[in-house]
Amino acid sequence: MSQREIKDPSGNVVMRVTEYDGHLFPANIFGDVGDTLKQLNEMTFQDSDICVVSYPKSGTHWCYEIVSMLRNNTSEFQTVVPPLFGMFPVEKLKQVPNGVYVSHLVPRHMPKDFIKKQCKIINIYRNPKDVVVSLFNFIKKTKAGDLMKDMQFDVFFGMFMNGQLPGGTWSKYMKEWTDFTEENPSYPFLNICYEDMKKDLKGHVKKISTFLQLDSSEGLIDEISKKCEFQTMSKFKNNHVPDYMKKLTDVQDSHVLYRKGEAGDWKNWLKVAQSEALEADVQAANVPLEIKYM
């Protein structure tokens, strides 16, 4: 484990990270990464526990909201920050009442007991072109991005492609999870495509309910689908920003985890060469998922 300073092409330090087991973690959030992951591995879980996993800015919180509503048999929004493996202290994670978690970790860093008990996992994945745009706009508003507030998108895109951001490259992250599912074909694992869920939210709420083996009523599924349309959900979230967000960002008048929620915004940001380079990187990694470059 080592501390690293990520520099831009001009030599300016733009982020401080911790490198551990081949991955980068934001130094000011995870603290001692080795100790944090060790504590996670000492946690015990219920067979019925669930985790939404994803590369950052892929619809994690959107999917979590749906899973939490289904699990609690309600269409009421959560007013807390989702319990994220690695960011939440283990003692707080142990107090999660409904057994629904979120994670940006790769499989080998997931809590051992969670994997051993084959707790259900839902992976929501998104067109990486929209991911990099969303991540750029998000991270500059966080405390982890204090040193890159004036950074141009082209520089950030280069960092994204070179794996200089927490989480590494999108393609390597996704490949680790698809390799995991291929090596563990009996594991209860559901892939959800962000763009498909945008097109047919109700159908995906039903799919998630079926995967979780819940007897959700048609009325509840319909209500959750309406409440979790992006504009409705983001309006509520922006009016109910949890206090815990102060640890993540200095922006207090809105919920920084919710921006546009669009599919295809990348066309306003990426140059042709950048778009082609990202597609080539994903293809070279042989990620066996259907990616919707909308």
JSON list of C-alpha atoms in Angstrom, two decimals, residues 77-82 138 233-258:
[
{"chain": "A", "resi": 77, "resn": "PHE", "atom": "CA", "xyz": [-37.51, 7.46, -0.82]},
{"chain": "A", "resi": 78, "resn": "GLN", "atom": "CA", "xyz": [-34.49, 6.88, 1.39]},
{"chain": "A", "resi": 79, "resn": "THR", "atom": "CA", "xyz": [-33.26, 10.08, 3.05]},
{"chain": "A", "resi": 80, "resn": "VAL", "atom": "CA", "xyz": [-29.81, 8.75, 3.91]},
{"chain": "A", "resi": 81, "resn": "VAL", "atom": "CA", "xyz": [-26.65, 8.12, 1.91]},
{"chain": "A", "resi": 82, "resn": "PRO", "atom": "CA", "xyz": [-26.63, 4.49, 0.68]},
{"chain": "A", "resi": 138, "resn": "PHE", "atom": "CA", "xyz": [-19.24, 15.00, -10.15]},
{"chain": "A", "resi": 233, "resn": "MET", "atom": "CA", "xyz": [-36.36, 11.29, -7.87]},
{"chain": "A", "resi": 234, "resn": "SER", "atom": "CA", "xyz": [-33.77, 14.06, -8.33]},
{"chain": "A", "resi": 235, "resn": "LYS", "atom": "CA", "xyz": [-36.29, 16.73, -7.27]},
{"chain": "A", "resi": 236, "resn": "PHE", "atom": "CA", "xyz": [-36.88, 14.88, -4.00]},
{"chain": "A", "resi": 237, "resn": "LYS", "atom": "CA", "xyz": [-33.16, 14.27, -3.44]},
{"chain": "A", "resi": 238, "resn": "ASN", "atom": "CA", "xyz": [-32.22, 17.90, -4.07]},
{"chain": "A", "resi": 239, "resn": "ASN", "atom": "CA", "xyz": [-34.74, 18.92, -1.43]},
{"chain": "A", "resi": 240, "resn": "HIS", "atom": "CA", "xyz": [-33.51, 16.33, 1.08]},
{"chain": "A", "resi": 241, "resn": "VAL", "atom": "CA", "xyz": [-29.71, 16.43, 1.11]},
{"chain": "A", "resi": 242, "resn": "PRO", "atom": "CA", "xyz": [-28.45, 14.24, 4.01]},
{"chain": "A", "resi": 243, "resn": "ASP", "atom": "CA", "xyz": [-26.02, 15.75, 6.51]},
{"chain": "A", "resi": 244, "resn": "TYR", "atom": "CA", "xyz": [-23.53, 12.97, 5.79]},
{"chain": "A", "resi": 245, "resn": "MET", "atom": "CA", "xyz": [-22.90, 14.51, 2.36]},
{"chain": "A", "resi": 246, "resn": "LYS", "atom": "CA", "xyz": [-20.86, 17.19, 4.12]},
{"chain": "A", "resi": 247, "resn": "LYS", "atom": "CA", "xyz": [-18.07, 14.61, 4.39]},
{"chain": "A", "resi": 248, "resn": "LEU", "atom": "CA", "xyz": [-18.05, 14.24, 0.62]},
{"chain": "A", "resi": 249, "resn": "THR", "atom": "CA", "xyz": [-18.62, 17.74, -0.73]},
{"chain": "A", "resi": 250, "resn": "ASP", "atom": "CA", "xyz": [-18.93, 21.40, 0.21]},
{"chain": "A", "resi": 251, "resn": "VAL", "atom": "CA", "xyz": [-21.95, 21.77, -2.10]},
{"chain": "A", "resi": 252, "resn": "GLN", "atom": "CA", "xyz": [-24.93, 21.94, 0.24]},
{"chain": "A", "resi": 253, "resn": "ASP", "atom": "CA", "xyz": [-27.74, 23.48, -1.82]},
{"chain": "A", "resi": 254, "resn": "SER", "atom": "CA", "xyz": [-28.18, 20.42, -4.05]},
{"chain": "A", "resi": 255, "resn": "HIS", "atom": "CA", "xyz": [-27.49, 16.68, -4.05]},
{"chain": "A", "resi": 256, "resn": "VAL", "atom": "CA", "xyz": [-24.27, 16.27, -6.07]},
{"chain": "A", "resi": 257, "resn": "LEU", "atom": "CA", "xyz": [-25.00, 12.61, -6.81]},
{"chain": "A", "resi": 258, "resn": "TYR", "atom": "CA", "xyz": [-27.84, 13.64, -9.13]}
]
